[in-house]
Short mmCIF file of N, CA and C in Angstrom, two decimals:
data_model
loop_
_atom_site.label_atom_id
_atom_site.label_comp_id
_atom_site.label_asym_id
_atom_site.label_seq_id
_atom_site.Cartn_x
_atom_site.Cartn_y
_atom_site.Cartn_z
N GLY A 1 -4.07 8.21 11.91
CA GLY A 1 -4.04 9.00 10.71
C GLY A 1 -3.27 8.32 9.59
N ALA A 2 -2.77 9.13 8.71
CA ALA A 2 -2.05 8.61 7.54
C ALA A 2 -0.78 7.87 7.94
N GLY A 3 -0.13 8.34 8.99
CA GLY A 3 1.09 7.66 9.44
C GLY A 3 0.81 6.25 9.95
N ASP A 4 -0.27 6.12 10.71
CA ASP A 4 -0.66 4.79 11.19
C ASP A 4 -1.05 3.88 10.04
N THR A 5 -1.74 4.45 9.07
CA THR A 5 -2.15 3.65 7.91
C THR A 5 -0.93 3.23 7.10
N PHE A 6 0.03 4.16 6.94
CA PHE A 6 1.27 3.80 6.25
C PHE A 6 1.95 2.64 6.97
N ALA A 7 2.07 2.77 8.29
CA ALA A 7 2.74 1.72 9.08
C ALA A 7 2.01 0.39 8.94
N GLY A 8 0.68 0.43 8.95
CA GLY A 8 -0.09 -0.80 8.79
C GLY A 8 0.14 -1.46 7.46
N GLY A 9 0.14 -0.66 6.38
CA GLY A 9 0.41 -1.22 5.05
C GLY A 9 1.82 -1.76 4.92
N PHE A 10 2.78 -1.02 5.48
CA PHE A 10 4.19 -1.41 5.43
C PHE A 10 4.44 -2.70 6.21
N VAL A 11 4.05 -2.70 7.47
CA VAL A 11 4.29 -3.86 8.33
C VAL A 11 3.43 -5.05 7.89
N GLY A 12 2.20 -4.77 7.47
CA GLY A 12 1.35 -5.85 6.98
C GLY A 12 1.95 -6.57 5.79
N ARG A 13 2.52 -5.80 4.88
CA ARG A 13 3.16 -6.40 3.70
C ARG A 13 4.36 -7.24 4.13
N LEU A 14 5.18 -6.71 5.03
CA LEU A 14 6.34 -7.48 5.50
C LEU A 14 5.90 -8.76 6.22
N ALA A 15 4.88 -8.65 7.05
CA ALA A 15 4.40 -9.81 7.79
C ALA A 15 3.83 -10.86 6.85
N GLU A 16 3.12 -10.42 5.84
CA GLU A 16 2.50 -11.35 4.90
C GLU A 16 3.53 -12.09 4.06
N THR A 17 4.54 -11.37 3.60
CA THR A 17 5.51 -11.99 2.70
C THR A 17 6.72 -12.56 3.42
N GLY A 18 7.09 -11.98 4.54
CA GLY A 18 8.32 -12.39 5.23
C GLY A 18 9.57 -12.01 4.47
N ASP A 19 9.43 -11.20 3.43
CA ASP A 19 10.54 -10.81 2.57
C ASP A 19 11.21 -9.55 3.10
N LEU A 20 12.38 -9.70 3.71
CA LEU A 20 13.11 -8.56 4.27
C LEU A 20 14.25 -8.11 3.36
N SER A 21 14.25 -8.57 2.12
CA SER A 21 15.25 -8.14 1.16
C SER A 21 15.00 -6.69 0.76
N PHE A 22 15.91 -6.11 0.01
CA PHE A 22 15.72 -4.74 -0.48
C PHE A 22 14.42 -4.64 -1.27
N GLU A 23 14.19 -5.60 -2.15
CA GLU A 23 12.97 -5.59 -2.97
C GLU A 23 11.73 -5.73 -2.09
N GLY A 24 11.80 -6.57 -1.07
CA GLY A 24 10.68 -6.73 -0.16
C GLY A 24 10.37 -5.46 0.60
N MET A 25 11.41 -4.77 1.04
CA MET A 25 11.22 -3.49 1.73
C MET A 25 10.64 -2.45 0.78
N HIS A 26 11.12 -2.46 -0.45
CA HIS A 26 10.63 -1.54 -1.47
C HIS A 26 9.12 -1.74 -1.66
N ARG A 27 8.71 -2.97 -1.81
CA ARG A 27 7.28 -3.25 -2.02
C ARG A 27 6.47 -2.89 -0.78
N ALA A 28 7.04 -3.10 0.40
CA ALA A 28 6.35 -2.72 1.63
C ALA A 28 6.18 -1.20 1.72
N LEU A 29 7.20 -0.46 1.30
CA LEU A 29 7.08 1.01 1.27
C LEU A 29 5.97 1.45 0.32
N LEU A 30 5.89 0.80 -0.82
CA LEU A 30 4.82 1.12 -1.77
C LEU A 30 3.46 0.80 -1.17
N ALA A 31 3.34 -0.34 -0.51
CA ALA A 31 2.06 -0.73 0.08
C ALA A 31 1.63 0.30 1.13
N GLY A 32 2.56 0.73 1.96
CA GLY A 32 2.25 1.73 2.97
C GLY A 32 1.85 3.06 2.36
N THR A 33 2.56 3.47 1.33
CA THR A 33 2.27 4.73 0.66
C THR A 33 0.88 4.72 0.03
N VAL A 34 0.56 3.65 -0.65
CA VAL A 34 -0.75 3.55 -1.29
C VAL A 34 -1.86 3.53 -0.24
N ALA A 35 -1.70 2.76 0.80
CA ALA A 35 -2.73 2.70 1.85
C ALA A 35 -2.95 4.07 2.48
N ALA A 36 -1.86 4.76 2.82
CA ALA A 36 -1.97 6.07 3.46
C ALA A 36 -2.61 7.10 2.55
N SER A 37 -2.39 6.97 1.25
CA SER A 37 -2.95 7.95 0.32
C SER A 37 -4.47 7.95 0.35
N PHE A 38 -5.08 6.81 0.67
CA PHE A 38 -6.54 6.76 0.77
C PHE A 38 -7.01 7.36 2.10
N ASN A 39 -6.23 7.22 3.12
CA ASN A 39 -6.64 7.70 4.44
C ASN A 39 -6.81 9.22 4.47
N VAL A 40 -6.06 9.94 3.68
CA VAL A 40 -6.14 11.40 3.70
C VAL A 40 -7.28 11.94 2.85
N GLU A 41 -8.06 11.08 2.25
CA GLU A 41 -9.19 11.52 1.42
C GLU A 41 -10.44 11.86 2.23
N ALA A 42 -10.52 11.40 3.47
CA ALA A 42 -11.70 11.65 4.29
C ALA A 42 -11.29 11.71 5.76
N PHE A 43 -12.21 12.19 6.59
CA PHE A 43 -11.94 12.30 8.02
C PHE A 43 -11.80 10.92 8.64
N SER A 44 -10.81 10.78 9.52
CA SER A 44 -10.57 9.55 10.26
C SER A 44 -10.34 8.40 9.27
N ALA A 45 -10.91 7.25 9.55
CA ALA A 45 -10.71 6.08 8.68
C ALA A 45 -11.92 5.84 7.78
N ALA A 46 -12.75 6.86 7.61
CA ALA A 46 -13.99 6.70 6.84
C ALA A 46 -13.73 6.18 5.43
N ARG A 47 -12.72 6.68 4.77
CA ARG A 47 -12.45 6.26 3.39
C ARG A 47 -11.99 4.80 3.33
N LEU A 48 -11.30 4.35 4.35
CA LEU A 48 -10.77 2.98 4.35
C LEU A 48 -11.87 1.94 4.49
N ARG A 49 -12.97 2.30 5.12
CA ARG A 49 -14.06 1.33 5.31
C ARG A 49 -14.64 0.85 3.99
N ASP A 50 -14.67 1.72 2.99
CA ASP A 50 -15.29 1.38 1.71
C ASP A 50 -14.26 1.02 0.64
N LEU A 51 -13.02 0.92 1.01
CA LEU A 51 -11.95 0.70 0.04
C LEU A 51 -12.02 -0.71 -0.54
N ARG A 52 -11.87 -0.79 -1.86
CA ARG A 52 -11.88 -2.07 -2.56
C ARG A 52 -10.49 -2.39 -3.09
N ARG A 53 -10.20 -3.65 -3.26
CA ARG A 53 -8.91 -4.12 -3.75
C ARG A 53 -8.58 -3.49 -5.11
N GLU A 54 -9.58 -3.36 -5.96
CA GLU A 54 -9.36 -2.78 -7.29
C GLU A 54 -8.85 -1.35 -7.18
N GLU A 55 -9.35 -0.61 -6.20
CA GLU A 55 -8.91 0.77 -6.00
C GLU A 55 -7.45 0.81 -5.54
N LEU A 56 -7.08 -0.10 -4.65
CA LEU A 56 -5.69 -0.17 -4.20
C LEU A 56 -4.75 -0.45 -5.36
N ASP A 57 -5.12 -1.43 -6.18
CA ASP A 57 -4.27 -1.78 -7.29
C ASP A 57 -4.17 -0.67 -8.33
N ALA A 58 -5.30 0.00 -8.59
CA ALA A 58 -5.28 1.12 -9.54
C ALA A 58 -4.39 2.24 -9.04
N ARG A 59 -4.49 2.56 -7.75
CA ARG A 59 -3.65 3.61 -7.18
C ARG A 59 -2.18 3.20 -7.21
N GLY A 60 -1.92 1.93 -6.95
CA GLY A 60 -0.54 1.43 -7.01
C GLY A 60 0.04 1.55 -8.40
N ARG A 61 -0.75 1.25 -9.41
CA ARG A 61 -0.27 1.38 -10.79
C ARG A 61 -0.02 2.84 -11.15
N ARG A 62 -0.86 3.75 -10.64
CA ARG A 62 -0.63 5.18 -10.88
C ARG A 62 0.66 5.64 -10.22
N LEU A 63 0.90 5.20 -9.00
CA LEU A 63 2.13 5.54 -8.30
C LEU A 63 3.34 5.01 -9.07
N GLU A 64 3.19 3.82 -9.60
CA GLU A 64 4.27 3.22 -10.39
C GLU A 64 4.64 4.11 -11.57
N LYS A 65 3.64 4.62 -12.27
CA LYS A 65 3.90 5.48 -13.43
C LYS A 65 4.52 6.81 -13.02
N ILE A 66 4.01 7.39 -11.95
CA ILE A 66 4.51 8.70 -11.50
C ILE A 66 5.94 8.61 -11.00
N ALA A 67 6.20 7.61 -10.17
CA ALA A 67 7.50 7.52 -9.49
C ALA A 67 8.49 6.59 -10.17
N GLY A 68 8.03 5.83 -11.16
CA GLY A 68 8.93 4.89 -11.81
C GLY A 68 9.24 3.67 -10.95
N TRP A 69 8.33 3.36 -10.02
CA TRP A 69 8.50 2.19 -9.15
C TRP A 69 7.65 1.05 -9.67
N THR A 70 7.89 -0.13 -9.19
CA THR A 70 7.12 -1.29 -9.61
C THR A 70 6.11 -1.66 -8.54
N TRP A 71 4.83 -1.59 -8.88
CA TRP A 71 3.76 -1.95 -7.95
C TRP A 71 3.71 -3.45 -7.77
N ASN A 72 3.55 -4.19 -8.84
CA ASN A 72 3.69 -5.64 -8.86
C ASN A 72 2.91 -6.37 -7.79
N GLY A 73 1.61 -6.28 -7.84
CA GLY A 73 0.82 -7.17 -7.00
C GLY A 73 0.06 -6.55 -5.86
N GLY A 74 0.16 -5.29 -5.63
CA GLY A 74 -0.65 -4.67 -4.62
C GLY A 74 -0.20 -4.92 -3.20
N LEU A 75 -1.12 -4.68 -2.29
CA LEU A 75 -0.81 -4.78 -0.87
C LEU A 75 -0.66 -6.22 -0.41
N VAL A 76 -1.42 -7.10 -1.00
CA VAL A 76 -1.38 -8.49 -0.57
C VAL A 76 -0.84 -9.33 -1.72
N PRO A 77 0.20 -10.11 -1.47
CA PRO A 77 0.76 -10.91 -2.56
C PRO A 77 -0.25 -11.92 -3.08
N GLN A 78 -0.23 -12.15 -4.35
CA GLN A 78 -1.11 -13.15 -4.95
C GLN A 78 -0.58 -14.54 -4.62
N ARG A 79 -1.47 -15.43 -4.27
CA ARG A 79 -1.05 -16.80 -3.93
C ARG A 79 -1.33 -17.71 -5.09
#
């Protein structure tokens, strides 16, 4: 469910960046939150199958505005 999706986004971000600093944890929390927010839109993982990167980034920017957090690059760091 949403908790598993949150954990996947959170741990995936940490694994990808290797950044365990406060800022790295902050960005991982955002990644998990954004990923989980899509999971609750449909039954099971149906919504995640069709998810596009642009949608993740748009949702991240919306969260940034609402919560005053910095999205800065989405779930996967830009190389």
